């Protein structure tokens, strides 16, 4: 427990932090107040078109940000068809606009980014070669990554008084060496343990598809920024779904790799170091295309991250061959406690149907897997193993109150539950049993992947996301998993998937859903991130072809 | 705690188990009582020559067991130059003799082995190809591995009443599929947490070089059996040195790979399942040559063990190229609490000198590493994390007393220490600090390996081994490590390495040491077991050349 007194004027402190970030947006990129004042958490507006209609971006900048994935942008810069300065300018502008619409940023580094972009351009010109496989590419980072000279408050008021980071996170160093340009950091939930990216320092990130909906968490700032096309590639962490929840809420794509493959060292954590729990964070990208994820993962592993972080496994990136064979997918259609909302049931059904039509095999797993709700309950016990309740002490240190969603993203069954060392042994045995079951299915059914949802619905209203039953499973198992966007909620098309008498949690509201992206989740096999990428490419192609 | 009453006649039960094993030795392979009655734990006899002098083995069987490593035996069997029946007969005979000299076996499966050997020979004859890369090779197993139809009491009296194993350990299945022949299981310490392979069921394993010395533990049966050349390849587990201590005590070679590479699933553990500790067991081979270890590791990993054990990492065996470059070795010469006895100081000095002479570089690490004694103390706290003290309940279940060495293989500093969940977080932070230090040295000094001892002395007297300071380190770090034998203690040659005023622990007794093998330990980098094998081959060659 902290002994320092609460901060009497914590609201002032938070405001001054927010203001200092906002002040870094060039005046020319500001939207009129008459416009931004409409962008509230109760509005149902979509703001996806604002960057195109606001007049701040040139046609070329609109093209740069809208019509190319990161892989293509890097290729164009490497060939000299685009300058990094042009690309970075375009994404800085668009990120600034996104910030004014959906409040997705925590730190702005536009000046540093422009200097770095010039450095990349000059390097290419002088040396006749690229900085690295991410040459000149603007990359956005979750606030928890350290960038030298920039704060990493992770939205705790009590962290605002900390000095700027003295060093980079290991991953930031690696991406920098590969030629990346850092231009902003993005918003997250208080304590990171909620699916609403909402906190007392930076406020709440809104969903660009419908501002009254959540952008997800904990990497919600990335999700919203990418949906606004204010980033080409974002970097996230995931211990219960933080990489995947924003992706599925915002209609983008992401991958959480097997833990310990991408380095976590040198970042800021909301909790205590030294967890004896069996769940480790997976660090992964979010973006627009699976090949971008592959570019990120290969680039990081080719840099031998195990030399820089003792907790990263020395397992080089294996280039998996694109699949030409027929694949075998397990299919999980959900659990009774959190039945799938019609748009997600349709997305899963559509995907499975198209995969079958393309010659792949679907194996129904619903009756064969351990209880999903109980598995998630076990996972959440691992998140409560700290007797010191460190994240709460960070709140108490300033006196700031908890945000509402902290209360909704928790199991009522665990109210008053206290961890014990003896109980932890039993938890590990329970986990081993669950692992054995899934492993048996993966091997016994010769599955290449599992197809399931990452959440029972599309992005729900703020503070109603509830429990991440369908994403925390892959953390409990330490299986890699990714999200692909799959169509959009449509009252008409979804009607066939409404089950009479079902109690949906949270409520299914067809009118709030309309036009908001649906998704599927693809779960791979542990350490086979390379193969998961290839499976996701197969699914991505099939979904795109039928769009 | 158990609720069943102690077993009134536990001594009888243990004796009947011992007798039933002994009864499986064919009469023709028995040594006269007048001879075996001399083989006591207080005798200083060497029994290494008994197999050659007792007249039970033919000349060809002596050749098979003495003049070839496992790799060569497999090659000869694969070419048809030897039958598996011949090889297995030779090793069964020699194991039977070893058992009568040094008491190294727990289970005898000679009949099953002969049947299996015939099966291998017939397969080769009929199919014109080998069963697998271990075709026809007799392999001995630590008692904790399950072999279907055979008991795995791990020397708890209370486990004697358990039925024979219903299934094989995963590793046993893999080795079987590769063509191995199982013919015996080997002795270990009560609870496995001691360096003396001594228990109330099977008694004490003696060191063939000098019966008054320990054979080491916990895989002491393997060490003694291999030193007697009663096995060509043994399989061990290692959580504090159990693979390496018997090797260094008995003058053989061994490798403990990175944990989670070789499957552990399906074995019998002395403790509770579900440990939340940060130390995982490494499973590895012991034998006569580094290329044999390589054969074992490659064979197991080529069998995709991750398909059979969810806790085994999916990281295929990479074939590392033999080193042609000059290597960089860190050198650790020990700690003040356990100074190196003269024979071991000489072995290290000799090895380092020869490596330098061969063009390799030695970097002294003594002043740069975290305190070795404290690191071991931390490791031992991980071994005491079970509030239920499960191994002791297995003793209480029968009423058998603890063996003496359980008291010597423990830190006095931990008397009365009770684990706590809160403390476990701090332990993990302490471990991370130690890991960071070694990682920094490995990377910063561009080391290929570390050269150090595995124990401060040669095999000490029974029940005096004490703490495994120099082997538990690699478990704490999860670094792979192996033992190579390096000359023999010699009062004359060692004299130059006696440091006046040093307090050796246990006592240095030159006369008891004479002629007993010395050793060095080579520590590799995590997940780079393939490279460790190649480094060990370099050192093995240099040591052999100068023999």
mmCIF file with all atom_site columns, N, CA and C in Angstrom, chain A residues 281-306:
data_model
loop_
_atom_site.group_PDB
_atom_site.id
_atom_site.type_symbol
_atom_site.label_atom_id
_atom_site.label_alt_id
_atom_site.label_comp_id
_atom_site.label_asym_id
_atom_site.label_entity_id
_atom_site.label_seq_id
_atom_site.pdbx_PDB_ins_code
_atom_site.Cartn_x
_atom_site.Cartn_y
_atom_site.Cartn_z
_atom_site.occupancy
_atom_site.B_iso_or_equiv
_atom_site.pdbx_formal_charge
_atom_site.auth_seq_id
_atom_site.auth_comp_id
_atom_site.auth_asym_id
_atom_site.auth_atom_id
_atom_site.pdbx_PDB_model_num
ATOM 1  N N  . UNK A 1 281 ? 1.338  -12.389 -21.022 1.00 0.00 ? 281 UNK A N  1
ATOM 2  C CA . UNK A 1 281 ? 0.813  -11.538 -22.089 1.00 0.00 ? 281 UNK A CA 1
ATOM 3  C C  . UNK A 1 281 ? 1.399  -11.913 -23.451 1.00 0.00 ? 281 UNK A C  1
ATOM 4  N N  . UNK A 1 282 ? 0.579  -11.811 -24.466 1.00 0.00 ? 282 UNK A N  1
ATOM 5  C CA . UNK A 1 282 ? 1.052  -11.947 -25.844 1.00 0.00 ? 282 UNK A CA 1
ATOM 6  C C  . UNK A 1 282 ? 1.108  -10.558 -26.459 1.00 0.00 ? 282 UNK A C  1
ATOM 7  N N  . UNK A 1 283 ? 2.172  -10.265 -27.169 1.00 0.00 ? 283 UNK A N  1
ATOM 8  C CA . UNK A 1 283 ? 2.327  -8.941  -27.779 1.00 0.00 ? 283 UNK A CA 1
ATOM 9  C C  . UNK A 1 283 ? 2.134  -9.105  -29.277 1.00 0.00 ? 283 UNK A C  1
ATOM 10 N N  . UNK A 1 284 ? 1.256  -8.306  -29.860 1.00 0.00 ? 284 UNK A N  1
ATOM 11 C CA . UNK A 1 284 ? 1.014  -8.512  -31.278 1.00 0.00 ? 284 UNK A CA 1
ATOM 12 C C  . UNK A 1 284 ? 0.513  -7.268  -31.988 1.00 0.00 ? 284 UNK A C  1
ATOM 13 N N  . UNK A 1 285 ? 0.413  -7.379  -33.302 1.00 0.00 ? 285 UNK A N  1
ATOM 14 C CA . UNK A 1 285 ? 0.008  -6.238  -34.120 1.00 0.00 ? 285 UNK A CA 1
ATOM 15 C C  . UNK A 1 285 ? -1.493 -6.188  -34.374 1.00 0.00 ? 285 UNK A C  1
ATOM 16 N N  . UNK A 1 286 ? -1.967 -5.008  -34.698 1.00 0.00 ? 286 UNK A N  1
ATOM 17 C CA . UNK A 1 286 ? -3.305 -4.886  -35.270 1.00 0.00 ? 286 UNK A CA 1
ATOM 18 C C  . UNK A 1 286 ? -3.173 -4.006  -36.504 1.00 0.00 ? 286 UNK A C  1
ATOM 19 N N  . UNK A 1 287 ? -4.056 -4.226  -37.449 1.00 0.00 ? 287 UNK A N  1
ATOM 20 C CA . UNK A 1 287 ? -3.920 -3.488  -38.702 1.00 0.00 ? 287 UNK A CA 1
ATOM 21 C C  . UNK A 1 287 ? -4.969 -3.890  -39.712 1.00 0.00 ? 287 UNK A C  1
ATOM 22 N N  . UNK A 1 288 ? -4.554 -3.854  -40.964 1.00 0.00 ? 288 UNK A N  1
ATOM 23 C CA . UNK A 1 288 ? -5.523 -3.989  -42.055 1.00 0.00 ? 288 UNK A CA 1
ATOM 24 C C  . UNK A 1 288 ? -5.466 -5.305  -42.785 1.00 0.00 ? 288 UNK A C  1
ATOM 25 N N  . UNK A 1 289 ? -4.331 -5.974  -42.705 1.00 0.00 ? 289 UNK A N  1
ATOM 26 C CA . UNK A 1 289 ? -4.208 -7.190  -43.509 1.00 0.00 ? 289 UNK A CA 1
ATOM 27 C C  . UNK A 1 289 ? -3.367 -8.188  -42.750 1.00 0.00 ? 289 UNK A C  1
ATOM 28 N N  . UNK A 1 290 ? -3.604 -9.449  -43.024 1.00 0.00 ? 290 UNK A N  1
ATOM 29 C CA . UNK A 1 290 ? -2.839 -10.497 -42.361 1.00 0.00 ? 290 UNK A CA 1
ATOM 30 C C  . UNK A 1 290 ? -1.382 -10.439 -42.808 1.00 0.00 ? 290 UNK A C  1
ATOM 31 N N  . UNK A 1 291 ? -1.153 -10.032 -44.046 1.00 0.00 ? 291 UNK A N  1
ATOM 32 C CA . UNK A 1 291 ? 0.254  -9.968  -44.464 1.00 0.00 ? 291 UNK A CA 1
ATOM 33 C C  . UNK A 1 291 ? 0.993  -8.884  -43.694 1.00 0.00 ? 291 UNK A C  1
ATOM 34 N N  . UNK A 1 292 ? 0.265  -7.845  -43.237 1.00 0.00 ? 292 UNK A N  1
ATOM 35 C CA . UNK A 1 292 ? 0.910  -6.838  -42.385 1.00 0.00 ? 292 UNK A CA 1
ATOM 36 C C  . UNK A 1 292 ? 1.311  -7.450  -41.033 1.00 0.00 ? 292 UNK A C  1
ATOM 37 N N  . UNK A 1 293 ? 0.443  -8.286  -40.506 1.00 0.00 ? 293 UNK A N  1
ATOM 38 C CA . UNK A 1 293 ? 0.780  -8.941  -39.228 1.00 0.00 ? 293 UNK A CA 1
ATOM 39 C C  . UNK A 1 293 ? 2.032  -9.798  -39.409 1.00 0.00 ? 293 UNK A C  1
ATOM 40 N N  . UNK A 1 294 ? 2.054  -10.485 -40.519 1.00 0.00 ? 294 UNK A N  1
ATOM 41 C CA . UNK A 1 294 ? 3.190  -11.336 -40.832 1.00 0.00 ? 294 UNK A CA 1
ATOM 42 C C  . UNK A 1 294 ? 4.467  -10.503 -40.949 1.00 0.00 ? 294 UNK A C  1
ATOM 43 N N  . UNK A 1 295 ? 4.357  -9.354  -41.617 1.00 0.00 ? 295 UNK A N  1
ATOM 44 C CA . UNK A 1 295 ? 5.511  -8.444  -41.744 1.00 0.00 ? 295 UNK A CA 1
ATOM 45 C C  . UNK A 1 295 ? 6.016  -8.040  -40.360 1.00 0.00 ? 295 UNK A C  1
ATOM 46 N N  . UNK A 1 296 ? 5.075  -7.693  -39.475 1.00 0.00 ? 296 UNK A N  1
ATOM 47 C CA . UNK A 1 296 ? 5.451  -7.290  -38.111 1.00 0.00 ? 296 UNK A CA 1
ATOM 48 C C  . UNK A 1 296 ? 6.157  -8.438  -37.391 1.00 0.00 ? 296 UNK A C  1
ATOM 49 N N  . UNK A 1 297 ? 5.529  -9.603  -37.389 1.00 0.00 ? 297 UNK A N  1
ATOM 50 C CA . UNK A 1 297 ? 6.059  -10.730 -36.610 1.00 0.00 ? 297 UNK A CA 1
ATOM 51 C C  . UNK A 1 297 ? 7.418  -11.174 -37.140 1.00 0.00 ? 297 UNK A C  1
ATOM 52 N N  . UNK A 1 298 ? 7.530  -11.289 -38.430 1.00 0.00 ? 298 UNK A N  1
ATOM 53 C CA . UNK A 1 298 ? 8.795  -11.722 -39.028 1.00 0.00 ? 298 UNK A CA 1
ATOM 54 C C  . UNK A 1 298 ? 9.900  -10.695 -38.763 1.00 0.00 ? 298 UNK A C  1
ATOM 55 N N  . UNK A 1 299 ? 9.544  -9.425  -38.891 1.00 0.00 ? 299 UNK A N  1
ATOM 56 C CA . UNK A 1 299 ? 10.543 -8.374  -38.648 1.00 0.00 ? 299 UNK A CA 1
ATOM 57 C C  . UNK A 1 299 ? 11.075 -8.452  -37.215 1.00 0.00 ? 299 UNK A C  1
ATOM 58 N N  . UNK A 1 300 ? 10.166 -8.616  -36.264 1.00 0.00 ? 300 UNK A N  1
ATOM 59 C CA . UNK A 1 300 ? 10.586 -8.641  -34.855 1.00 0.00 ? 300 UNK A CA 1
ATOM 60 C C  . UNK A 1 300 ? 11.420 -9.886  -34.575 1.00 0.00 ? 300 UNK A C  1
ATOM 61 N N  . UNK A 1 301 ? 10.975 -11.025 -35.056 1.00 0.00 ? 301 UNK A N  1
ATOM 62 C CA . UNK A 1 301 ? 11.721 -12.256 -34.747 1.00 0.00 ? 301 UNK A CA 1
ATOM 63 C C  . UNK A 1 301 ? 13.041 -12.327 -35.515 1.00 0.00 ? 301 UNK A C  1
ATOM 64 N N  . UNK A 1 302 ? 13.062 -11.756 -36.708 1.00 0.00 ? 302 UNK A N  1
ATOM 65 C CA . UNK A 1 302 ? 14.332 -11.727 -37.444 1.00 0.00 ? 302 UNK A CA 1
ATOM 66 C C  . UNK A 1 302 ? 15.377 -10.856 -36.733 1.00 0.00 ? 302 UNK A C  1
ATOM 67 N N  . UNK A 1 303 ? 14.922 -10.006 -35.827 1.00 0.00 ? 303 UNK A N  1
ATOM 68 C CA . UNK A 1 303 ? 15.859 -9.139  -35.096 1.00 0.00 ? 303 UNK A CA 1
ATOM 69 C C  . UNK A 1 303 ? 16.414 -9.820  -33.851 1.00 0.00 ? 303 UNK A C  1
ATOM 70 N N  . UNK A 1 304 ? 16.136 -11.108 -33.677 1.00 0.00 ? 304 UNK A N  1
ATOM 71 C CA . UNK A 1 304 ? 16.653 -11.874 -32.532 1.00 0.00 ? 304 UNK A CA 1
ATOM 72 C C  . UNK A 1 304 ? 16.320 -11.217 -31.196 1.00 0.00 ? 304 UNK A C  1
ATOM 73 N N  . UNK A 1 305 ? 15.033 -11.077 -30.924 1.00 0.00 ? 305 UNK A N  1
ATOM 74 C CA . UNK A 1 305 ? 14.643 -10.349 -29.694 1.00 0.00 ? 305 UNK A CA 1
ATOM 75 C C  . UNK A 1 305 ? 15.131 -11.020 -28.410 1.00 0.00 ? 305 UNK A C  1
ATOM 76 N N  . UNK A 1 306 ? 15.410 -12.323 -28.483 1.00 0.00 ? 306 UNK A N  1
ATOM 77 C CA . UNK A 1 306 ? 15.882 -13.035 -27.294 1.00 0.00 ? 306 UNK A CA 1
ATOM 78 C C  . UNK A 1 306 ? 17.244 -12.531 -26.842 1.00 0.00 ? 306 UNK A C  1
#
